[in-house]
Amino acid sequence: MLTPLNWLYGGITDVRNLLYDSSITKSLRPPIYTISVGNLTVGGTGKTPHVDYLVDLLKKTAPTATLSRGYGRRTHGFRIATDVDTADTIGDEPLLLYRKHGKTAGPDQVRVTVSVGEKRAEAITKLLEYSSDLQVIILDDAFQHRPVQPHLNILLTDFNRPFYQDQPFPGGRLRERRHGARRADLIVVTKCPDNLSSAEQTGIRQRIQVYSRADVPVFFTGFRYGKPVCFLPELGVQARNGEEVKSVVLVSGIARPEPLEEYVKARFSMLRHLQFADHYRYTPDDLEKIQRAVPPGAAVLTTEKDFVKLAPLVAEMGADATGFYYLPIEVKFLKDENRFREMSTQFQR
């Protein structure tokens, strides 16, 4: 029944893309190297960990900035992240990036500028005025943001729900038709299982290349979780060893929590999973609900994205942070990581 509406929505996005592709509608080509990371679907493909990976790759050798819309924030317009910012002022994902890369810089690193702005073309101009020595800008969730023409367009697709099996709104989750993949310079299949065989990878690559350009490389990544990290250092208190965490109540506010839940079930005794909406803004009532769900001897285990919102609330409410932990996450390539790194840093050659 929704098929005609899928066609209508897809047709509208086709017309919009045609206007940009034919230069009838103008777009900005930034004066410095710009990388876009995005997807064809709504949420849940692991954009932020991949942006985090790129920042880690680039920041040691090039002054780097990130720019995102700042989804879920209560402010508007262009904003440079500072130590006083919260998820309410810049959004949870930019806050996570700022805490990891912008707040402090090691002796061999360049401080990363984290920024937000709905109108990316205007924001890029202001960003360059703020930091004239920038060499690279990473755009988070900008594959459909056609007013900016990046130098490298990275498209992510979830292994569990690849774009070639999906449909445009409202019957599916695609923001545009599948052939939008032709704009991609690199395609990454995310959230892959560790045991994904070469034959399976070849099959997925062939199905992707029905819609992408034939010469576009396809990479396969998964996630690697670290040991649980206690909230206490956030509050200036030394934490106990994360290896002590055994029984947990999982708390998550992410788009697709299923892979995380599978991981936690396999490595901990998961007593319960309290699921909240993606980009959820936690309240004091939520914190009390979480605390009531945790029996003696168990711990709260959450994601990095939820940590940046829950930790200030724990401090504000005077709650005992001893039993609150988050799981660090990083991207891992199944193969061809060096090729991806070379292609992502080609501007330096």
XYZ file of C-alpha atoms in Angstrom:
349
model
C 0.000 0.000 0.000
C 2.910 2.371 0.670
C 4.668 1.665 -2.643
C 3.182 4.700 -4.481
C 4.317 6.935 -1.619
C 7.799 5.374 -1.804
C 7.887 6.303 -5.506
C 6.707 9.832 -4.750
C 9.302 10.410 -2.036
C 12.042 8.845 -4.155
C 11.034 11.000 -7.118
C 11.239 14.175 -5.054
C 14.752 13.328 -3.872
C 15.725 12.411 -7.446
C 14.708 15.874 -8.658
C 16.616 17.533 -5.832
C 19.756 15.535 -6.598
C 19.441 16.276 -10.324
C 19.375 20.003 -9.598
C 22.646 19.713 -7.678
C 24.271 17.248 -10.099
C 23.565 19.565 -13.049
C 24.773 22.633 -11.074
C 21.391 24.329 -11.438
C 21.412 24.508 -7.641
C 24.838 25.630 -6.467
C 26.933 23.929 -3.819
C 30.072 24.957 -1.973
C 33.369 23.234 -2.688
C 35.317 24.039 0.504
C 38.793 25.510 0.022
C 40.321 22.850 2.288
C 39.997 19.074 2.141
C 36.574 17.981 3.356
C 35.433 14.432 4.130
C 31.750 13.561 4.446
C 30.599 10.527 6.443
C 26.967 9.536 6.034
C 24.445 6.966 4.926
C 21.355 6.436 2.796
C 19.213 5.295 5.709
C 17.955 6.903 8.886
C 20.327 6.337 11.823
C 21.992 3.261 13.174
C 24.941 2.679 10.819
C 27.716 3.658 13.240
C 28.594 7.079 11.868
C 30.074 8.515 15.059
C 32.587 5.661 15.689
C 33.754 6.014 12.079
C 34.096 9.795 12.423
C 36.002 9.111 15.649
C 38.281 6.729 13.702
C 38.987 9.381 11.054
C 39.699 12.051 13.666
C 42.151 9.717 15.375
C 43.795 9.049 12.014
C 44.122 12.660 10.922
C 44.641 14.738 14.053
C 48.280 13.750 14.599
C 49.403 15.206 11.269
C 46.828 17.818 10.232
C 44.814 20.513 12.025
C 41.379 18.901 11.964
C 37.798 19.978 12.611
C 34.493 18.129 12.805
C 31.204 19.688 11.797
C 27.781 18.196 12.419
C 24.220 19.412 12.661
C 24.169 18.748 16.403
C 21.044 16.612 16.423
C 19.025 16.881 19.644
C 20.589 20.114 20.909
C 18.493 22.989 22.188
C 20.568 25.698 20.540
C 20.603 26.900 16.944
C 23.176 28.165 14.489
C 26.934 27.772 14.352
C 28.767 26.913 17.567
C 32.325 25.894 18.496
C 32.448 23.350 21.319
C 34.078 24.434 24.597
C 34.469 22.981 28.085
C 31.155 24.505 29.198
C 29.104 22.775 26.507
C 26.679 19.927 27.187
C 24.548 17.615 25.095
C 21.831 20.278 25.286
C 24.048 22.911 23.676
C 25.850 20.877 20.975
C 24.255 17.401 20.913
C 25.444 14.123 22.411
C 27.628 12.910 19.519
C 29.573 16.187 19.064
C 30.015 16.293 22.850
C 31.464 12.784 22.784
C 33.915 13.823 20.033
C 34.871 16.975 21.934
C 35.570 15.097 25.147
C 37.790 12.612 23.303
C 39.597 14.910 20.886
C 38.888 18.581 21.477
C 39.116 19.047 25.213
C 42.797 18.158 25.512
C 45.589 17.399 23.072
C 48.735 15.371 23.655
C 52.222 16.686 22.841
C 52.192 14.952 19.433
C 48.626 15.946 18.549
C 46.889 18.989 17.161
C 43.839 20.120 19.090
C 40.672 19.136 17.222
C 38.015 21.785 16.666
C 34.528 20.357 17.198
C 31.679 22.437 15.791
C 27.971 22.273 14.990
C 25.788 24.120 12.514
C 22.638 23.255 10.584
C 23.685 25.215 7.491
C 26.986 23.503 6.778
C 28.124 25.816 3.955
C 27.761 28.873 6.197
C 29.291 26.983 9.114
C 32.372 26.037 7.079
C 33.010 29.701 6.265
C 32.747 30.625 9.944
C 34.870 27.631 10.935
C 37.691 28.782 8.641
C 37.451 32.290 10.083
C 37.748 30.831 13.583
C 40.700 28.573 12.726
C 42.551 29.666 9.612
C 45.179 26.899 9.866
C 42.720 24.026 9.373
C 43.715 21.441 6.786
C 40.758 19.056 6.919
C 37.090 19.130 7.928
C 35.099 15.976 8.680
C 31.361 16.323 8.113
C 29.234 14.019 10.260
C 25.994 12.746 8.673
C 26.232 14.863 5.530
C 25.678 12.452 2.634
C 22.344 14.140 1.779
C 23.594 17.640 2.588
C 24.071 18.690 -1.019
C 24.827 22.414 -0.383
C 28.372 21.232 0.404
C 30.411 19.275 -2.122
C 33.048 17.279 -0.192
C 36.347 16.098 -1.631
C 35.752 12.578 -0.274
C 32.275 11.099 0.213
C 32.186 8.051 2.529
C 28.938 6.071 2.547
C 28.155 3.692 5.420
C 25.643 0.862 5.259
C 24.629 -1.523 8.051
C 25.457 -5.195 7.453
C 22.190 -6.129 9.181
C 20.106 -3.845 6.965
C 22.012 -2.933 3.782
C 20.623 -0.126 1.679
C 20.154 -2.410 -1.332
C 17.442 -4.293 0.584
C 15.617 -1.153 1.733
C 13.059 1.254 0.279
C 12.531 5.036 0.491
C 10.163 6.582 3.000
C 7.528 5.922 4.149
C 7.633 2.203 3.411
C 11.333 1.917 4.213
C 14.161 3.792 5.891
C 15.971 5.222 2.873
C 16.420 8.982 2.706
C 16.725 8.730 -1.084
C 16.741 6.010 -3.736
C 19.438 3.340 -3.754
C 21.237 4.840 -6.744
C 22.226 7.749 -4.510
C 25.173 5.460 -3.698
C 26.744 6.644 -6.983
C 27.928 9.772 -5.167
C 30.077 7.706 -2.803
C 33.867 7.575 -3.219
C 34.241 4.895 -0.532
C 31.607 2.526 0.849
C 31.883 0.872 4.254
C 29.693 -2.021 5.371
C 29.489 -1.565 9.143
C 28.638 -3.817 12.118
C 29.952 -6.915 10.347
C 30.496 -10.141 12.307
C 34.133 -11.113 12.839
C 33.671 -14.354 10.891
C 32.273 -12.788 7.712
C 33.890 -14.889 4.962
C 35.585 -13.593 1.820
C 32.846 -15.219 -0.273
C 30.145 -13.383 1.711
C 32.052 -10.128 1.350
C 32.267 -10.645 -2.412
C 28.523 -11.253 -2.609
C 27.731 -8.086 -0.640
C 30.192 -6.073 -2.735
C 28.543 -7.249 -5.959
C 25.083 -6.264 -4.721
C 26.341 -2.832 -3.670
C 28.018 -2.229 -7.031
C 24.669 -2.593 -8.794
C 23.995 0.930 -7.468
C 27.462 2.445 -6.911
C 30.145 3.368 -9.400
C 32.069 0.303 -10.522
C 35.458 1.586 -9.359
C 34.362 2.468 -5.818
C 36.070 0.267 -3.174
C 33.919 -1.452 -0.541
C 35.311 -2.032 2.964
C 33.987 -4.122 5.843
C 34.185 -3.077 9.491
C 32.973 -4.236 12.875
C 33.232 -2.871 16.402
C 35.745 -3.639 19.101
C 34.669 -2.960 22.686
C 37.140 -2.131 25.422
C 36.995 -2.891 29.137
C 34.256 -1.120 31.093
C 35.304 2.336 32.281
C 33.901 3.706 35.517
C 32.179 7.103 35.663
C 34.276 8.077 38.702
C 37.222 9.708 36.850
C 34.657 12.050 35.298
C 33.945 13.219 38.850
C 37.626 13.441 39.811
C 37.657 10.184 41.769
C 39.906 7.219 41.116
C 37.963 4.281 39.642
C 38.189 0.631 40.435
C 39.257 -1.884 37.793
C 36.624 -2.553 35.102
C 37.412 -6.263 35.222
C 35.340 -6.430 38.437
C 32.162 -5.803 36.454
C 30.209 -9.057 36.149
C 26.456 -8.582 36.599
C 25.076 -5.562 34.765
C 21.936 -3.673 33.907
C 22.456 -2.401 30.383
C 21.240 1.144 29.650
C 21.227 2.392 26.054
C 19.772 5.222 24.020
C 21.042 4.323 20.542
C 19.369 3.614 17.203
C 20.078 -0.120 16.971
C 20.955 -1.626 20.356
C 20.739 -5.288 19.262
C 24.471 -5.822 18.488
C 25.422 -4.152 21.772
C 22.989 -6.339 23.680
C 24.397 -9.482 22.035
C 27.918 -8.469 23.024
C 26.950 -7.724 26.631
C 25.009 -10.987 26.985
C 28.032 -12.932 25.735
C 30.503 -11.350 28.169
C 28.536 -10.349 31.251
C 25.558 -11.525 33.234
C 22.988 -9.103 31.826
C 20.123 -8.805 34.297
C 18.066 -6.339 32.296
C 18.248 -3.951 29.376
C 16.673 -0.521 29.831
C 16.222 0.840 26.299
C 15.662 4.500 25.543
C 15.213 6.295 22.231
C 18.229 7.348 20.162
C 19.673 10.690 21.385
C 17.484 10.408 24.484
C 17.729 13.252 27.015
C 17.886 11.621 30.469
C 15.987 13.130 33.400
C 16.311 12.774 37.189
C 13.303 10.412 37.088
C 15.147 8.238 34.552
C 18.196 8.080 36.797
C 16.048 7.000 39.736
C 14.437 4.332 37.540
C 17.879 3.069 36.527
C 19.088 2.948 40.128
C 15.983 1.012 41.232
C 16.624 -1.570 38.513
C 20.133 -2.387 39.769
C 20.295 -5.001 42.549
C 23.146 -5.040 45.102
C 26.433 -6.172 43.609
C 25.459 -5.297 40.032
C 26.584 -2.347 37.918
C 25.065 -0.029 35.332
C 26.682 -0.490 31.930
C 26.043 1.984 29.139
C 27.496 3.376 25.902
C 29.947 6.228 25.424
C 27.199 8.323 23.836
C 24.933 7.778 26.852
C 27.807 8.310 29.274
C 28.277 11.975 28.261
C 24.644 12.631 29.218
C 24.330 10.386 32.259
C 27.580 11.359 34.019
C 26.612 15.028 34.575
C 23.199 13.880 35.813
C 24.803 11.431 38.252
C 26.953 14.269 39.587
C 24.034 16.711 39.757
C 21.842 14.246 41.661
C 24.640 13.244 44.017
C 24.209 9.602 43.034
C 26.843 6.978 43.816
C 28.889 6.739 40.604
C 30.862 3.714 41.824
C 28.599 1.291 39.987
C 28.256 3.230 36.709
C 30.374 2.151 33.724
C 30.494 2.703 29.989
C 31.893 0.545 27.205
C 34.515 2.195 24.978
C 34.014 1.337 21.312
C 36.260 1.548 18.274
C 36.094 0.557 14.622
C 37.993 -2.473 13.389
C 38.511 -3.402 9.739
C 38.083 -6.997 8.652
C 40.772 -6.349 6.009
C 42.242 -3.636 3.748
C 42.552 -1.085 6.566
C 45.781 0.346 5.144
C 44.088 1.002 1.815
C 41.264 2.847 3.563
C 43.756 4.933 5.520
C 45.691 5.810 2.379
C 42.559 6.863 0.510
C 41.319 8.918 3.467
C 44.591 10.845 3.743
C 45.282 11.338 0.018
C 45.172 15.132 0.458
C 48.505 14.891 2.323
C 50.332 13.538 -0.720
